[in-house]
Structure formats: structure tokens, C-alpha cells
XYZ file of C-alpha atoms in Angstrom:
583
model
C 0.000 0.000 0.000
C 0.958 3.277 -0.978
C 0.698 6.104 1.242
C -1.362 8.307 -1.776
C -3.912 5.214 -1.229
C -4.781 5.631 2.858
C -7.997 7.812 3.205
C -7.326 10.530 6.287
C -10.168 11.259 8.411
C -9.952 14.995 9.889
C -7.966 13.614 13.070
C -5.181 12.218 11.545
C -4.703 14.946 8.823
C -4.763 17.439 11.850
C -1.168 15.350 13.315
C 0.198 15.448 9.832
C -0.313 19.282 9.467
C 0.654 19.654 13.375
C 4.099 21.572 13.873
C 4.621 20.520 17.740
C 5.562 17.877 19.930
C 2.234 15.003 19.663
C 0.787 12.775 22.283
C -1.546 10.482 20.106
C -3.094 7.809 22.444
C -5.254 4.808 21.353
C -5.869 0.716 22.338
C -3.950 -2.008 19.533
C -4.619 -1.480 16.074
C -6.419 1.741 16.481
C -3.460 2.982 13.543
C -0.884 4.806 16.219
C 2.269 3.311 14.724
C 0.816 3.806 10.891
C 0.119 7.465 11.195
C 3.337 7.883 12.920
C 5.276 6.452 10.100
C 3.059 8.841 7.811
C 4.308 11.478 10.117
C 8.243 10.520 9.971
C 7.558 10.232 5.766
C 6.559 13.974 5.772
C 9.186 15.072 8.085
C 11.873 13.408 6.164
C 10.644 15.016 2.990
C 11.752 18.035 4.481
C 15.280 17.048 6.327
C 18.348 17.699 5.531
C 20.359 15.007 3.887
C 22.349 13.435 7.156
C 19.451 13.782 9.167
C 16.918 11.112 10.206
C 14.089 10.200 11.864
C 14.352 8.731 15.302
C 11.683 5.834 16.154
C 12.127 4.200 19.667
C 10.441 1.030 21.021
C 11.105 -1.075 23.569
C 12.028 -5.141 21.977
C 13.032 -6.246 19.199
C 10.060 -7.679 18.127
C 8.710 -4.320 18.072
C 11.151 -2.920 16.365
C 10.767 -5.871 14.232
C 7.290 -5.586 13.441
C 7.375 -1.797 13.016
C 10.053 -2.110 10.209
C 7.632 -4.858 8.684
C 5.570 -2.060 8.643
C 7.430 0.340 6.707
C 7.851 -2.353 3.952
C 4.532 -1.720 2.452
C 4.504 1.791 3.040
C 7.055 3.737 2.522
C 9.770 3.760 -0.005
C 13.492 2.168 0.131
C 14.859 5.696 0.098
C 12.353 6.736 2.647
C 13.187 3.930 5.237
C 17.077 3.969 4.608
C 16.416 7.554 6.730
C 13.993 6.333 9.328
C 16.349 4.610 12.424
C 13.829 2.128 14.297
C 15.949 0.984 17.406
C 15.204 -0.347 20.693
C 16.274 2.220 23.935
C 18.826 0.065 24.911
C 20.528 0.106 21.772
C 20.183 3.792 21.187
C 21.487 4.428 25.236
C 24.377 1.718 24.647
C 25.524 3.516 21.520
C 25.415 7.104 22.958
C 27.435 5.691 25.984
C 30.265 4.154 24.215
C 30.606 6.991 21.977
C 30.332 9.742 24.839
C 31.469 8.052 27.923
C 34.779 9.573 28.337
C 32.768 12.367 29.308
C 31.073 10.748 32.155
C 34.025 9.056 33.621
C 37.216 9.448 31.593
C 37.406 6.319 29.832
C 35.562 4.985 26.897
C 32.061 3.622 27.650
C 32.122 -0.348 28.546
C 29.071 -2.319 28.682
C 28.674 -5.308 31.536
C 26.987 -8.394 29.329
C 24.011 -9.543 31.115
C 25.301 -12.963 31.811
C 28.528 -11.657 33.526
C 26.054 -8.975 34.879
C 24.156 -11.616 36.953
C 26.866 -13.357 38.021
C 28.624 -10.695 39.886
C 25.292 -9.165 41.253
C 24.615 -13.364 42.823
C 27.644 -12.206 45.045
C 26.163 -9.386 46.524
C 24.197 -12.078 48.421
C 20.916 -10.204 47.844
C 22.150 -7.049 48.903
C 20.583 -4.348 46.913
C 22.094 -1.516 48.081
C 25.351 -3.140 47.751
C 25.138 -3.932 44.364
C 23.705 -0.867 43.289
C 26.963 1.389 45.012
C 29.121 -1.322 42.945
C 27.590 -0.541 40.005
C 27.870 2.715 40.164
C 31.183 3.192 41.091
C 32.204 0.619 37.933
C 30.537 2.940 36.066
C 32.055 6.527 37.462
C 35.755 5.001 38.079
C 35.950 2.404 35.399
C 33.575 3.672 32.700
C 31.524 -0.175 32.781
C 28.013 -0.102 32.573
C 25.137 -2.405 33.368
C 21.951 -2.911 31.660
C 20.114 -0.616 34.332
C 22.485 1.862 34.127
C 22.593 2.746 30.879
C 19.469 5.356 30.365
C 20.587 7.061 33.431
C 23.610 7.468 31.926
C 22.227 8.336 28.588
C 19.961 10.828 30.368
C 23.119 12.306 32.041
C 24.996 12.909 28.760
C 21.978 14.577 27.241
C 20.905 16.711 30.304
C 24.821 17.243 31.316
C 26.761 18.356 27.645
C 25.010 20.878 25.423
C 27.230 19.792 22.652
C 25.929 16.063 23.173
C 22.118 17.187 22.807
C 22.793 19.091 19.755
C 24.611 16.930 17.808
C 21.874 14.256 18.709
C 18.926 16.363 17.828
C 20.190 17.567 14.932
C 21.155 14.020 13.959
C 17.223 13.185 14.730
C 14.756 16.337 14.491
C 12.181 14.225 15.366
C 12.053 11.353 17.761
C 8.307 8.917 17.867
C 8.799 7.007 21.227
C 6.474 3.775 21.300
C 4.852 2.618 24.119
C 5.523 5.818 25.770
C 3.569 4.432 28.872
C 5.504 1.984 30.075
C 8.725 4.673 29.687
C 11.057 4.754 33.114
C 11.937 7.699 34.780
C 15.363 7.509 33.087
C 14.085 7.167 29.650
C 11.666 9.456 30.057
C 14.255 12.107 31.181
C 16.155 11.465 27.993
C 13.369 12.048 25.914
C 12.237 15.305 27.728
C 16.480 16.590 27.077
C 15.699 15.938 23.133
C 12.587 17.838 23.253
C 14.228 20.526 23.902
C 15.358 20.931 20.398
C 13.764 17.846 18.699
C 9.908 17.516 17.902
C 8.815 14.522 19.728
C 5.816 12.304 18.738
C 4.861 10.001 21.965
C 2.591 6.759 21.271
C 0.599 5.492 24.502
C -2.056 3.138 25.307
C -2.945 3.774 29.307
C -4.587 0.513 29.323
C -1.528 -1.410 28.073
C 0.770 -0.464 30.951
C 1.951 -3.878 32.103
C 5.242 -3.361 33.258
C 4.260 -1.214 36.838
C 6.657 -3.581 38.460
C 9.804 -2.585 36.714
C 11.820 0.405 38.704
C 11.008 3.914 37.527
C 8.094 3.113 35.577
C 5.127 5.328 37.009
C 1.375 5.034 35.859
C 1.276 8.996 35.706
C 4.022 8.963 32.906
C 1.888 9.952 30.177
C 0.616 13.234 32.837
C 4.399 14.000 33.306
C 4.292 14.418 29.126
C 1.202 16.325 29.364
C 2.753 19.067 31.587
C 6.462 18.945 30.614
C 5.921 18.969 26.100
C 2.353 20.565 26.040
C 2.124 18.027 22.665
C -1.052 18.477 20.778
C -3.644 15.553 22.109
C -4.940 13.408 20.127
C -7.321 9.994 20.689
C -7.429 7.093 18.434
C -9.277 4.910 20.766
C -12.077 4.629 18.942
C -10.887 2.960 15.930
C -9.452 -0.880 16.018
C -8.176 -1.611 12.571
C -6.446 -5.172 13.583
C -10.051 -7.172 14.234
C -12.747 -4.782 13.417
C -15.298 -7.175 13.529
C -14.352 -9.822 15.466
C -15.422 -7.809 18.969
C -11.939 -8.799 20.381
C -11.052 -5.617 21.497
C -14.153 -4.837 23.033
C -14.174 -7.939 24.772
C -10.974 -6.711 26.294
C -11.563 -3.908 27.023
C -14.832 -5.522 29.038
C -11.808 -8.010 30.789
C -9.810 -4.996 31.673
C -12.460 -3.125 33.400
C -14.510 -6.028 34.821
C -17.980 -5.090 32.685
C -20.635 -6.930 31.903
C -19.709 -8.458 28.030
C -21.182 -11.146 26.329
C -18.630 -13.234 25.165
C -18.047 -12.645 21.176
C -17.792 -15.565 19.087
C -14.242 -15.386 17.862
C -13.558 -15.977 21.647
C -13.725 -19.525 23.031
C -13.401 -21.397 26.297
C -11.962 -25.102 26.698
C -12.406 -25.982 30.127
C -10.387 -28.427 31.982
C -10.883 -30.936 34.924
C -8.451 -30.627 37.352
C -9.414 -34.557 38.443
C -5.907 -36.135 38.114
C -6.996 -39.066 35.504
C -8.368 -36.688 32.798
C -6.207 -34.946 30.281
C -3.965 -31.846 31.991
C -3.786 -28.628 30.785
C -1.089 -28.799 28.844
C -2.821 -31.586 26.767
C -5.848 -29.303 26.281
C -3.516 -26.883 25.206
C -2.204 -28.711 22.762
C -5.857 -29.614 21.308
C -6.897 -26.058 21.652
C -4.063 -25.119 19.747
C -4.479 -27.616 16.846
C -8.443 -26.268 16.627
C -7.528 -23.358 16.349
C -5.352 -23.460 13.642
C -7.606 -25.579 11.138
C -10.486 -23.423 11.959
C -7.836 -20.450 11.021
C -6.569 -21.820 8.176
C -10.004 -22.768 6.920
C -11.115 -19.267 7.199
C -8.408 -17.492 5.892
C -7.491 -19.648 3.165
C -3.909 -19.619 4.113
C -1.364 -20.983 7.165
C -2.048 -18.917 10.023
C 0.124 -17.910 12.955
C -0.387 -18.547 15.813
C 0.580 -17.852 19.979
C 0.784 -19.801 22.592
C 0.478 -17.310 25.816
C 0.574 -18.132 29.508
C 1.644 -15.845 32.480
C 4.759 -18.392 33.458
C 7.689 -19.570 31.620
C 7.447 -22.603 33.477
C 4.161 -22.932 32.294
C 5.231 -21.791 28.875
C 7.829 -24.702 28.429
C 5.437 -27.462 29.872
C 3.039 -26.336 26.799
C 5.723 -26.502 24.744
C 7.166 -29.947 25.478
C 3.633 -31.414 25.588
C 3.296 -30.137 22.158
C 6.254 -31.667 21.057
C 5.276 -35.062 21.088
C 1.993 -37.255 20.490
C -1.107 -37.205 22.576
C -4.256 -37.995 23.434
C -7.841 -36.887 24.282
C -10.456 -39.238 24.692
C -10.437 -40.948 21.619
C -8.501 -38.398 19.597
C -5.138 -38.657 18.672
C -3.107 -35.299 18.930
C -0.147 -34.958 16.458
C 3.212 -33.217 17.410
C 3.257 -29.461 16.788
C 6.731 -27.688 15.229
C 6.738 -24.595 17.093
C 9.221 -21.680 18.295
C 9.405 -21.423 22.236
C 10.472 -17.637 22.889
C 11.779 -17.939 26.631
C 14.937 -16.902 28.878
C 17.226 -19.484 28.147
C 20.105 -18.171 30.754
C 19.892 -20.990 33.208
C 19.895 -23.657 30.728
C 22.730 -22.487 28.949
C 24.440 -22.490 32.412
C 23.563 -25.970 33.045
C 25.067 -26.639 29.927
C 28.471 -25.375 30.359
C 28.941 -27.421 33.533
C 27.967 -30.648 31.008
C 30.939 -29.119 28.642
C 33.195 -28.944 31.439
C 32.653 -32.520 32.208
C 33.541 -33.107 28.406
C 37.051 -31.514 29.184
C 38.056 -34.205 31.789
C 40.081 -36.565 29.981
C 42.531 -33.922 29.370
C 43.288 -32.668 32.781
C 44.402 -33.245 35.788
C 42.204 -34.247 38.741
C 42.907 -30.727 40.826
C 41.650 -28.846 37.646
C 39.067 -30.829 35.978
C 37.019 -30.667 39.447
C 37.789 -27.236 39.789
C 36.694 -26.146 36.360
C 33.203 -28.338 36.792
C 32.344 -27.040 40.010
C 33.407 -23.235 39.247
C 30.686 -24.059 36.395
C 27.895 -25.397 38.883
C 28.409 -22.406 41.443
C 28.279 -19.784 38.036
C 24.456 -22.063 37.533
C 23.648 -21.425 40.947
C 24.462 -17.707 40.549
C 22.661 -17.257 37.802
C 19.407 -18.907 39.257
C 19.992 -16.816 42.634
C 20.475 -13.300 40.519
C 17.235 -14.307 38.556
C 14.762 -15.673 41.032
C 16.640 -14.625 44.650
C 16.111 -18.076 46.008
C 17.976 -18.897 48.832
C 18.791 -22.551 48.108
C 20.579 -21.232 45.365
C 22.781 -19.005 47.290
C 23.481 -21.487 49.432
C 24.211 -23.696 46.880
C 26.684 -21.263 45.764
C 28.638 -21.177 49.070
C 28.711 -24.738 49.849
C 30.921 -25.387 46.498
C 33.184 -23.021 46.388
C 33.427 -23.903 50.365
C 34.618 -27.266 48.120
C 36.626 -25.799 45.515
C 38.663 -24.553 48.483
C 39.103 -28.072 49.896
C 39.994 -29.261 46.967
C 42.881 -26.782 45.773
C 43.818 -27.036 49.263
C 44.220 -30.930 48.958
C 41.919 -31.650 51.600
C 39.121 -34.069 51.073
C 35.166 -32.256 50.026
C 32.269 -32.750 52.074
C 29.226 -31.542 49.916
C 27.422 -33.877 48.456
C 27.368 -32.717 44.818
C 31.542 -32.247 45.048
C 31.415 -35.616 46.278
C 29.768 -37.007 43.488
C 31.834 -35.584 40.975
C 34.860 -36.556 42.727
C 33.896 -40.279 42.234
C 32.702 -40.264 39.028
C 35.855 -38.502 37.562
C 37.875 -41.162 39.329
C 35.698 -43.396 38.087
C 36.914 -42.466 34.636
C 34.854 -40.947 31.638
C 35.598 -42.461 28.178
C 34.012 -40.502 25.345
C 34.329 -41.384 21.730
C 34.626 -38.635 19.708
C 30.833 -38.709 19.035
C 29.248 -35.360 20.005
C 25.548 -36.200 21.298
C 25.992 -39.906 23.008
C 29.411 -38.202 24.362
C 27.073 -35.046 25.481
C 24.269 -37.293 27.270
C 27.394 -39.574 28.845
C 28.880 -36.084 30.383
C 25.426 -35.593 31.329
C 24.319 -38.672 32.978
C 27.357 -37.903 35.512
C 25.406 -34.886 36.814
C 23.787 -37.121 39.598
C 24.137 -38.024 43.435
C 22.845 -34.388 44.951
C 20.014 -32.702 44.764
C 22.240 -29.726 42.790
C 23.190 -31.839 40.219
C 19.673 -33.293 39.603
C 18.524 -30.091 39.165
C 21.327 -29.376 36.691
C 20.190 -32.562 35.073
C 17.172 -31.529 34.008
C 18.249 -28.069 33.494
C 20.052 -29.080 31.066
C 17.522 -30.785 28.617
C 15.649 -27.692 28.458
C 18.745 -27.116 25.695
C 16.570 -28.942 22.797
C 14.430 -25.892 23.004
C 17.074 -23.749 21.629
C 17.092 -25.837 18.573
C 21.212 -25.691 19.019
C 21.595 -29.273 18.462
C 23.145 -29.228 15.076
C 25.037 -25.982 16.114
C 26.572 -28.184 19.092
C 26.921 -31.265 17.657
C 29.420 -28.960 14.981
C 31.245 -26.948 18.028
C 31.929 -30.468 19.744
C 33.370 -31.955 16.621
C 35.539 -28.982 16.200
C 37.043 -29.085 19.745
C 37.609 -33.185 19.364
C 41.008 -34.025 20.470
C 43.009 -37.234 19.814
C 43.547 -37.843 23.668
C 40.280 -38.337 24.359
C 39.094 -34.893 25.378
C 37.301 -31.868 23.761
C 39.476 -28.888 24.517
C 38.361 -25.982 25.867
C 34.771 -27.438 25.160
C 33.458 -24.922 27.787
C 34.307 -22.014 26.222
C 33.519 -22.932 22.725
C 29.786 -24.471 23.682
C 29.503 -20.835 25.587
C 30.346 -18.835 22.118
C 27.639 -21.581 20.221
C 25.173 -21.092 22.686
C 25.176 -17.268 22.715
C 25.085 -17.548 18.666
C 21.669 -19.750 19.302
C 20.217 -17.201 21.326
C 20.912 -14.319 19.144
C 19.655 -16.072 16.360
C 16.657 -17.424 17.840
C 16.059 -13.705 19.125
C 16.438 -12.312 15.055
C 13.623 -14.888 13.527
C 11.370 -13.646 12.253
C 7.672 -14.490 13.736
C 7.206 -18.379 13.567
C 3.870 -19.713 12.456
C 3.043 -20.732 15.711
C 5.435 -19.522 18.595
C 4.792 -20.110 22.170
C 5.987 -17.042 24.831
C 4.754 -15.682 28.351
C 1.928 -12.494 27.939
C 5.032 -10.280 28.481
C 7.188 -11.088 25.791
C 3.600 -10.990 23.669
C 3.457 -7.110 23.518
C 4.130 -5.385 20.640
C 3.556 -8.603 18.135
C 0.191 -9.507 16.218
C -1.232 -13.133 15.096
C -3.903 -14.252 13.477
C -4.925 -16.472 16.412
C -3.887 -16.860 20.126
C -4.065 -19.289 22.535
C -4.426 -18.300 26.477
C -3.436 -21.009 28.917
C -4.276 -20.869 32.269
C -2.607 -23.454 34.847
C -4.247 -25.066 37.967
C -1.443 -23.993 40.538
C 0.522 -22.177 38.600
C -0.323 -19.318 36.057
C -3.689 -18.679 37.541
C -5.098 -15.527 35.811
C -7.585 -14.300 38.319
C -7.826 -15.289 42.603
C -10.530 -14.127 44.980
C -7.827 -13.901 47.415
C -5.595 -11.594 46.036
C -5.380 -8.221 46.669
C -7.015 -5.855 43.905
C -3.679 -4.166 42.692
C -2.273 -7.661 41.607
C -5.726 -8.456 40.325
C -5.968 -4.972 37.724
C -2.487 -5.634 36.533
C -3.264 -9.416 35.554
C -6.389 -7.669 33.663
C -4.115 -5.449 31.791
C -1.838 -8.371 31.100
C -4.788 -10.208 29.741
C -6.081 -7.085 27.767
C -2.766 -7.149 25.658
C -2.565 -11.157 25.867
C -6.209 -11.104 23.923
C -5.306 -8.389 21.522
C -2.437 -9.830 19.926
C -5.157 -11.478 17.825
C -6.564 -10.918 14.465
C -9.083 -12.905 14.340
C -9.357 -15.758 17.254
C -8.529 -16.471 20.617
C -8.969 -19.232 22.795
C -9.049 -19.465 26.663
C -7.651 -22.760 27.735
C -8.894 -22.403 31.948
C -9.842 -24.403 34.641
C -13.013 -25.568 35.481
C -13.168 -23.774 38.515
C -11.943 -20.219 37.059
C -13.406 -17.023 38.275
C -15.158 -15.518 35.144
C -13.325 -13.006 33.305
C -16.202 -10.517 32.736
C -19.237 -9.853 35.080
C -21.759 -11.949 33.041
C -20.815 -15.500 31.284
C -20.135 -19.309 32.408
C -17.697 -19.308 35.461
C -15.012 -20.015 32.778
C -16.041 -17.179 30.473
């Protein structure tokens, strides 16, 4: 489609002809991000030719799905001058190029992996780890994740010379999402404004990230009063399913009305009496209904998401799915899918299995040491992601061991123990990657750490990285009877995985917590709701936890074109005020 062939109504003629800073509010599909990009195509018509157009979202996917966007609209030439990047990448490439400033060396940033890690030996202590991090960043010029808009914002507020050369780079910025913005963010925003016309796109209703630091629910009142924008409402219109009543619906789930259910929305109800089919298994016939009823509609493969409110919910879907099942009399095929999750403590898990692989070609002293410096990184990265005590625990009864051990005296915990004797037991691989990867595996047994790295560690299929490994391992073969440096070479494969898995584009059916759903469209979803886990709605908790799993269910039933399905128990509190308990 050609921009000469979209029909403006009055409202969105007035934001092309506006001259000021915008605020143009609206629910999904309701056209924010199209007029926006109909917006930057005027503006750059009338740039100069090193300057660009500034759009900033929050993932990739968005970016992703924005720039899908601009393929049908606007011209190579066009595009090639409109920058979509996510806020960290835009804050990580103002610090490294402006850092001196800040500190007096370049900029540095902390990966996230090494990031956790040293914030697990801060033993929970917040404050702690937030004066390290800040004097890495004044004294050494290293930055963390978190600290990167701040220090963004400071460059921009602090150097005049910074926020002109950055605003005349970019005389206009659009900021997506513009509700869920954090104080930092927003404060480097406001220091473009000051010479930059700034377009923000909100959604009140879509603010599902209240729990993050610096992320306030009067954001889009700070704009109000700080830019003055010309207001503007798109609520009205919903140009993603127009006539399926989804976002209605929705909207009737966010605010608890009274909404008959549509008919592009259906409920499978579950028993929760252990010899009937789980929820995963109704899941995975949910999700197989769905998508012949789609593709019969549509004339055409449809995609398709998988949402739940878990990961651990997320990935029991997703292995359920993977192979065959049944219910009642009906026989459920496998389902090829794409599980978008937070792989960190798998991959963890699996560099203490490639550390194993290195035995053969060390020492005793070192071979132990390596393996259980690799278990104590897992149990760092679990303790940095989730807090849990056993973890940290875990952490300081081995290296308690790897001291014993380089000391020469004999190691008491358990999981040292166990590793001792099967190393001394001997480990004879054969130069074939995957039964020599399950045989370095099967020796994480004999504690209750290493049977948790066990299973850990088979959550690596999900990454697809077989092949990749499989490659890395043959690589790092060597002719005594070892793979050298295995470790670090299935850490390097591992990270490529990840990356890569985070660059595909949309699968046809991809599985992901409500989250990670924001920001991406399908022609069908899939809700899940577990028994224990994953519930979406409890009488007993308190109404602030209650609104935000609304909200979270608003944007989990928009991501739909056309159909959802709600996948609940049988005993679920309704969703609306009127319906079946399971409506």
C-alpha cells in the first residue's frame, strides 16, 4: 500500500499538518504506529540530507514488526532515513561513543550474563550492588543494563554539545509505548525535546510493566505538563479485528464489565481430576483447533501464539506439544513450534555438562575445579534471577569445596562428592558429540544440585542448538580423548543460538509468556491458564495484583486478528461480570 492510497479522516490529517511535539493515544490497532510512520515520511521530505528520523520502542520484536511495517509503506529511500531501534541500543551507543565524558574512559558495557553473576555475590544485597555498580561505572567507565538510560539521560541533560549533535542528527524522535517509559528514559526524551519535535505513542490501558523500577502510571501526565504536545485519541478505531469484537471484549476483561462473550472468543475448560487430560494436553488440542479453523477461514497458514503468564508454564506447553497425545479418543499430532523464553539458566547448566567433556585432558585438581566453578556460576545465575535462597546457598557450599579441593583436603558436599567419584571413576568418550554429550550428562547425579542441573540441562533442545553443538563439539575433538576448551567454545555456540533465535522472524506458531507478547500480532492466540501455577484471576488476592493481571490479559487477547482461545480451569473465576464461570 501506498501512502497516496490511505484515506485521512480529519484527526489524523490534523497530526500530519501539526508543527509541535504530539501525544496520540489509542488501544492495539487503532493505527498509532501507521500514522506515525506517515508522520516521519513527511518530516523526512523536508530534512536535511544526514538527518533522520528517530523511532524508539522497547524489543526487538517491536522494532521488528514496526520495520515490517514500513515495507509496504514507505519507499526504500524513505526507510534507509527512518532509524527504528530499541532504547537500549540507542542508550548503549550514545554511551560508548560519549562516555569519556562521564568518567574518563571509553564507555564499557557489563553483558548480562557476567552482569548476573557478579550481582549473585552481593548475596541479595541491593544496596550493595547498586553502590558497585555505580562506582564501575564513574571510576571504570563499565556499565550495566540498568544503568545505561541514566547514563544516557546524564549525557543529554549534562553536555550541550551532546544534545545538539543528537537532535540535529534526529529532528524528530516517535517514542512507542511511551507508557511503560522509566523515569530515566523518560528524562532522555524530555532533554531531546528541547530541540527535537517529539511524537509520543501510549495506550494507558496497556501499561503492564508497573513492576519494573522507575516506571510510574502517571508517565503519560508528566508528558502532558512537561511537552504541552497536541492531544490526540485514536481509541475509537481498532483496525487489527474490526469485527471480530476482540477488542471490546478486552476492554470488558480490563475493566470487569458486563460483556457477552463474542464468538471469535472460546473457552476449553479443563478438569483438574488427576486421571483426565492436563492442561497442557488441552492446550495442545486447543491449539491444533484453532489453527484448522484459522486456516479454513483465511485460506492460508495462520500464525499462531501460545500465551501463559509463566515460563514454566510456557515450556510445559511446549514440550507437551512436542510429542503425540491424546484426548479421549482423539489422537493429537506433534506441533513444530518456536518457544520464545529466557534461556540463561539452561545455557548455564550446559556449560557445567561441557566442562565434564574436558576431563580426559586434565588433571584431577583442575578438571574438578573447572566443573564445580561451572555449577556455582548455575547457581548464581538462578539466585540473581529468582533470589532463592537454596541457590545461594548452593553457591557457598561449592566453592566452600573448591577450596578443599585446591587445598588438597578431602570435600564434604554432596554434589563435590559425586563428581569426585565419578571422575575417578573415569569418563571415556568417543569422539561422538551427542551420546558423548548425554554420557557427560548422565554424571550430573548423586545431589540434589546436580539433579537439578540434570534436568536443566535438557531444556537445551528448546534452543534448537543441536546441530550448532553437535558442529562446536566436533571442532574441539582431540586425539587424547578430550574436547578442549569445550566450555568455552559451547559458551560462544550457545550465545550464537540465542541471538539467532532472538532475530527470527515471527514463527507460524510460537509459544511465549503475555510479556514477551506485547508489541507482536497473530492471526490467532491461545491463552493457557494453569491449575497452581499461572492462575489468571484469585478471589484472594489483593485488587492491585488483580488490575495488573487484567491489563496483562487485555494485551494477551489483543495480539489477535481474528481468534482467541481461553484454555482455563473448570473452577476459574469468570473473566467478565456476566458468562459461564469459565467465560
Amino acid at each position: 500500500m501506498k501512502p497516496s492510497d490511505i484515506t485521512l479522516d480529519d484527526q489524523r490529517q490534523a497530526i500530519l499538518d501539526s508543527t509541535g511535539h504530539l501525544l496520540i493515544e489509542g488501544g492495539p490497532g487503532c493505527g498509532k504506529t501507521t500514522i506515525a510512520l506517515l508522520k516521519a515520511l513527511k518530516a523526512i521530505e523536508a530534512l536535511e540530507e544526514e538527518q533522520r528520523v528517530l523511532f524508539l520502542s522497547f524489543s526487538r520484536a517491536a522494532v521488528r514488526q514496526i520495520t515490517d511495517r514500513m515495507q509496504g509503506l514507505l519507499t526504500r529511500t524513505v526507510r534507509a532515513r527512518l532509524e527504528v531501534r530499541t532504547f537500549h541500543a540507542f542508550f548503549l551507543e550514545l554511551v560508548r561513543s560519549h562516555g569519556r565524558l562521564l568518567a574518563g574512559h571509553p564507555g564499557a558495557f557489563i553483558t548480562p550474563d557476567r552482569e548476573r553473576e557478579m550481582r549473585a555475590d552481593f548475596d541479595g544485597d541491593k544496596e550493595a550492588w547498586e553502590a558497585e555498580c555505580r562506582r564501575m561505572a564513574v571510576e571504570e567507565g563499565r556499565y550495566v543494563f540498568d544503568l545505561l538510560a541514566a547514563s544516557a539521560a546524564q549525557l543529554l541533560d549534562g553536555s550541550r554539545a551532546v544534545r545538539d549533535l543528537y537532535s540535529s542528527i534526529y529532528p524528530m524522535v516517535i517514542v512507542d509505548e511511551f507508557q511503560d517509559t522509566s523515569t530515566d528514559q523518560w528524562q532522555v526524551v524530555k532533554a531531546l525535546s528541547r530541540t527535537s519535535t517529539v511524537i509520543c505513542l501510549a495506550d494507558p490501558d496497556q501499561r503492564i510493566f508497573g513492576y519494573l523500577p522507575g516506571v510510574d502510571e502517571e508517565r503519560i501526565d508528566h508528558a502532558i505538563a512537561h511537552l504541552q504536545p497536541d492531544r490526540f485519541d485514536l481509541s475509537a478505531d481498532n483496525h487489527r479485528s474490526p469485527e471480530g469484537g476482540l477488542l471490546n471484549y478486552a476492554n470488558a476483561v480490563l475493566h470487569n464489565r458486563a460483556h457477552p462473550r463474542p464468538a471469535s472468543v472460546t473457552v476449553v475448560p479443563y478438569s483438574l481430576n488427576w486421571w483426565d487430560a492436563s492442561c497442557e494436553v488441552h492446550a495442545h488440542w486447543a491449539l491444533l483447533a484453532l489453527h484448522a479453523k484459522l486456516e479454513e477461514e483465511l485460506g492460508r497458514v495462520p500464525t499462531i501464539a501460545v500465551l501463559a503468564t509463566t515460563n514454566q508454564l510456557v515450556a510445559g506447553v511446549s514440550e507437551t506439544i512436542s510429542r503425540q497425545n491424546r484426548m479421549g479418543p482423539q489422537v493429537l499430532e506433534p506441533v513444530e513450534h518456536m518457544l520464545h523464553w529466557d534461556p540463561e539458566l539452561a545455557a548455564a547448566a550446559g556449560f557445567v555438562v561441557a566442562s565434564v567433556l574436558e576431563w580426559p585432558g586434565l588433571d584431577r585438581p583442575e578438571a574438578l575445579s573447572r566443573t564445580l566453578k561451572a555449577v556455582a556460576d548455575y547457581y548464581r545465575t538462578k539466585y540473581a534471577q529468582r533470589g532463592a535462597k537454596n541457590a545461594r546457598q548452593a553457591v557457598t557450599v561449592i566453592e566452600r569445596s573448591l577450596a578443599q579441593l585446591r587445598e588438597g583436603k578431602p570435600v564434604r558436599a554432596n554434589a563435590a562428592k559425586a563428581l569426585s567419584a565419578a571422575y575417578d571413576a573415569g569418563l571415556k568418550l568417543a569422539g561422538q558429540p551427542v551420546a558423548d554429550w548425554r554420557e557427560a550428562r548422565s554424571q550430573l547425579s548423586g545431589s540434589a544440585e546436580l539433579d537439578e542441573l540434570f534436568k536443566q540441562v535438557r531444556m537445551l533442545r528448546l534452543l534448537h542448538a543441536t546441530d550448532l553443538l553437535s558442529l562446536t563439539l566436533t571442532e574441539a575433538w582431540s586425539p587424547d580423548g578430550s574436547y578442549r576448551n569445550a566450555a568455552a567454545q559451547v559458551r560462544r555456540a550457545l550465545a550464537d543460538a540465542q541471538l539467532s533465535q532472538a532475530e527470527q522472524d515471527t514463527a507460524q506458531i510460537g509459544l511465549m509468556n503475555m510479556h514477551r507478547s506485547k508489541g507482536k500480532e497473530f492471526d490467532g492466540v491461545v491463552i493457557v491458564e494453569g491449575n497452581r501455577q499461572g492462575r489468571l484471576l484469585d478471589a484472594e488476592w489483593d485488587t492491585e495484583r488483580i488490575q495488573a493481571n487484567r491489563r496483562l490479559l487485555r494485551v494477551a487477547i489483543t495480539r489477535a486478528r481474528h481468534r482467541v482461545v481461553l484454555v482455563r480451569p473448570q473452577d476459574a473465576l469468570p473473566l467478565t461480570l456476566t458468562g459461564r464461570p469459565s467465560a
